[in-house]
Coordinates of C-alpha atoms in Angstrom, one line a residue:
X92 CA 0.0 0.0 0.0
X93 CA 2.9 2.6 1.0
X94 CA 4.0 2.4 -3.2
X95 CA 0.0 3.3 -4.1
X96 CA 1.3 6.7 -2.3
X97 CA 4.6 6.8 -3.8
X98 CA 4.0 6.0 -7.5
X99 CA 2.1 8.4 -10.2
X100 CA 0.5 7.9 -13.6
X101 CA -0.7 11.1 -15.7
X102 CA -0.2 13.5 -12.6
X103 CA -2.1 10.9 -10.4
X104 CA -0.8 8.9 -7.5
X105 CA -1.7 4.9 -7.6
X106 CA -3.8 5.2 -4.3
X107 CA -5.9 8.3 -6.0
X108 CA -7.1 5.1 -8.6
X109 CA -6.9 2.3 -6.2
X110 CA -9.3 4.4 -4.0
X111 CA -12.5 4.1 -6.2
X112 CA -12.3 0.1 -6.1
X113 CA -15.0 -1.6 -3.9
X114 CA -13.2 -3.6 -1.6
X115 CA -11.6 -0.5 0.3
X116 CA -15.1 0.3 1.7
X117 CA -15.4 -2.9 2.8
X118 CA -14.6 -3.7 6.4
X119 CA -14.8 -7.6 6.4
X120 CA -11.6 -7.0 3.7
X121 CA -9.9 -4.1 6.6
X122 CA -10.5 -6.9 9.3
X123 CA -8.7 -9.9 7.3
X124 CA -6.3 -7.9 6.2
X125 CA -5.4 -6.2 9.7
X126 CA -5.4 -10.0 11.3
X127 CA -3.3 -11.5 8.5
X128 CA -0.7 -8.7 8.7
X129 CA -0.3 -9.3 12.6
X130 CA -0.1 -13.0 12.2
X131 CA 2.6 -12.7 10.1
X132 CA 4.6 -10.7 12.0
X133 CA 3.5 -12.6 15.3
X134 CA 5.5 -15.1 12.8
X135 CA 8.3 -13.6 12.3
X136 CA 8.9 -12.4 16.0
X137 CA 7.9 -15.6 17.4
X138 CA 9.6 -18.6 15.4
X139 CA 12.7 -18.2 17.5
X140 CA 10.7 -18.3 20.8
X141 CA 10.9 -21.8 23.0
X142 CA 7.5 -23.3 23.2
X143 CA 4.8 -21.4 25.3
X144 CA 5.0 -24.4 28.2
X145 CA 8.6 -24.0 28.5
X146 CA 8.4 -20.6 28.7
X147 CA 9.1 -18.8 32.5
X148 CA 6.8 -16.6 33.7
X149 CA 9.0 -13.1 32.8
X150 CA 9.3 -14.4 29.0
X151 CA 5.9 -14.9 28.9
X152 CA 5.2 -11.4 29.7
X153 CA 8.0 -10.0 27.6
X154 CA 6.2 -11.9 24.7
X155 CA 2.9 -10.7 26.0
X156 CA 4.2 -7.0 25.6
X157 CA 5.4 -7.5 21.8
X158 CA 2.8 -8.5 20.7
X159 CA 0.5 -6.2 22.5
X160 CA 3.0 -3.3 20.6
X161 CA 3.5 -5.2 17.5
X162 CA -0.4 -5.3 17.6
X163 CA 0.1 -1.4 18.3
X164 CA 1.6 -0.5 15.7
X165 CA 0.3 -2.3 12.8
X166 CA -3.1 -0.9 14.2
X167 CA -1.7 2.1 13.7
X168 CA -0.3 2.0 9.8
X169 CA -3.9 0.5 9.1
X170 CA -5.7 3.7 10.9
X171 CA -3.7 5.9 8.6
X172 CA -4.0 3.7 5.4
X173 CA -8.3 3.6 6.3
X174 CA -8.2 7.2 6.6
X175 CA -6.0 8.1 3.9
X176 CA -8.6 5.9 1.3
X177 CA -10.6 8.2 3.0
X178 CA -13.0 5.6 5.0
X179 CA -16.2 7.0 7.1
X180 CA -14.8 8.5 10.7
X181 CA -17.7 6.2 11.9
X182 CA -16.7 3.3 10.3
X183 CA -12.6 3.3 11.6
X184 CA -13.5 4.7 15.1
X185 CA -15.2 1.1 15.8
X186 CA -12.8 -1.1 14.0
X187 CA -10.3 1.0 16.0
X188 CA -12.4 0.1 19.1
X189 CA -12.6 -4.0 18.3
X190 CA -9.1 -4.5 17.6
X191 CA -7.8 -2.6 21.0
X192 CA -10.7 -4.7 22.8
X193 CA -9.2 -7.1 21.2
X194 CA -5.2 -6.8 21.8
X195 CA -5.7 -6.1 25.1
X196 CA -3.9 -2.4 24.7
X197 CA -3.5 0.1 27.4
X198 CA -5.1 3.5 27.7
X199 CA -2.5 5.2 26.7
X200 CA -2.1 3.2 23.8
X201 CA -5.6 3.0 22.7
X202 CA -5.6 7.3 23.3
X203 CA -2.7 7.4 21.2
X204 CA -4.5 5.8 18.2
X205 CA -7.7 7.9 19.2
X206 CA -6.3 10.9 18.5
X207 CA -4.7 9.2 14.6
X208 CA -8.2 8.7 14.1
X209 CA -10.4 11.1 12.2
X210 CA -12.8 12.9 14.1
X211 CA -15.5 15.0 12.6
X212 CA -14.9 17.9 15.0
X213 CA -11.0 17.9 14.9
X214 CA -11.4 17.8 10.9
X215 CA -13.7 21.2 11.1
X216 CA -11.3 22.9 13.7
X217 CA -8.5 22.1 11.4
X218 CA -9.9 23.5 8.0
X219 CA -10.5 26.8 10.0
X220 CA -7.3 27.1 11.1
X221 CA -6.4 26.0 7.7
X222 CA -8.1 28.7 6.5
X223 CA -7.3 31.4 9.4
X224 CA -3.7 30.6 7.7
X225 CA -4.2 31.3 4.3
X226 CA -6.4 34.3 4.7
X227 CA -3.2 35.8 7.1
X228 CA -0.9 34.5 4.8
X229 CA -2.9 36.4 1.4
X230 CA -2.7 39.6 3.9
X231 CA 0.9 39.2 4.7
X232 CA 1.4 39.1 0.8
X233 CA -0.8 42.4 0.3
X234 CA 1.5 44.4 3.0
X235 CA 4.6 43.4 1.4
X236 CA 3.2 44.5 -2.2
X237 CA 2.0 47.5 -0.4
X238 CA 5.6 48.0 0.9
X239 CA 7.2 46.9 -2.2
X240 CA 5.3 49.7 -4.6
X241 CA 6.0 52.2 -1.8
X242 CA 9.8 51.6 -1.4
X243 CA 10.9 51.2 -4.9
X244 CA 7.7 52.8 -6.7
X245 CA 6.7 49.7 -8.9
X246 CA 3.2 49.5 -9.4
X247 CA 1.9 45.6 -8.8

């Protein structure tokens, strides 16, 4: 998915086509996908591991806490990828919710990915100030031409 953003054709990036197709808007594919990519890398961290019975007690919570974090963070990377295929807020916010239910993640973990998450209210604030910055930064331009036509007597 990270070349879909790096990639263009005709002055449009990949993702910009990808977006349209049907099976981004679905959740059952968001679900298999998210579960497949943390099995996988359960895989990878894991196949060096001794056997979960022959474990002692501290590895077992040292495994315990990578996953919960690798669980983290490939929640994470699929928040941004949801949004950035531009998925209802509704719609992430609860398969945000499952998958920390889920992974067991702490408060401040599931916070941190609250805040990734678009939010409906946090989108509006931001195209204000968004706009509060272009409409200083158009009258910034306006009082240097001013200053420019007064200084040197050009005319813009």
């Amino acid at each position: 998915m990270i070349l879909a953003f790096t990639f263009q054709c005709e002055g449009r990036f990949l993702y910009q086509e990808l977006a349209t197709h049907p099976i981004w808007r679905s959740m059952r594919f968001w679900k298999a996908a998210f579960l497949h990519s943390v099995h996988t890398e359960r895989k990878l961290r894991c196949s060096n591991n001794a056997c979960y019975a022959q474990q002692t007690w501290a590895e077992r919570e040292e495994a315990a806490e990578v996953q919960r974090n690798t669980f983290f963070g490939q929640l994470s990377s699929f928040i941004s990828n949801m949004t950035a295929f531009e998925l209802p807020a509704e719609d992430i916010a609860e398969f945000r919710e499952k998958m920390c239910q889920m992974a067991d993640l702490d408060r401040d973990q599931v916070e941190m990915l609250r805040q990734l998450s678009p939010n409906e209210e946090r989108e509006s604030s931001l195209s204000e100030k968004l706009e509060s910055f272009r409409e200083r930064g158009r009258s910034m331009l306006r009082t240097m031409s001013r200053s420019f036509t007064f200084e040197f007597g050009f005319e813009t």
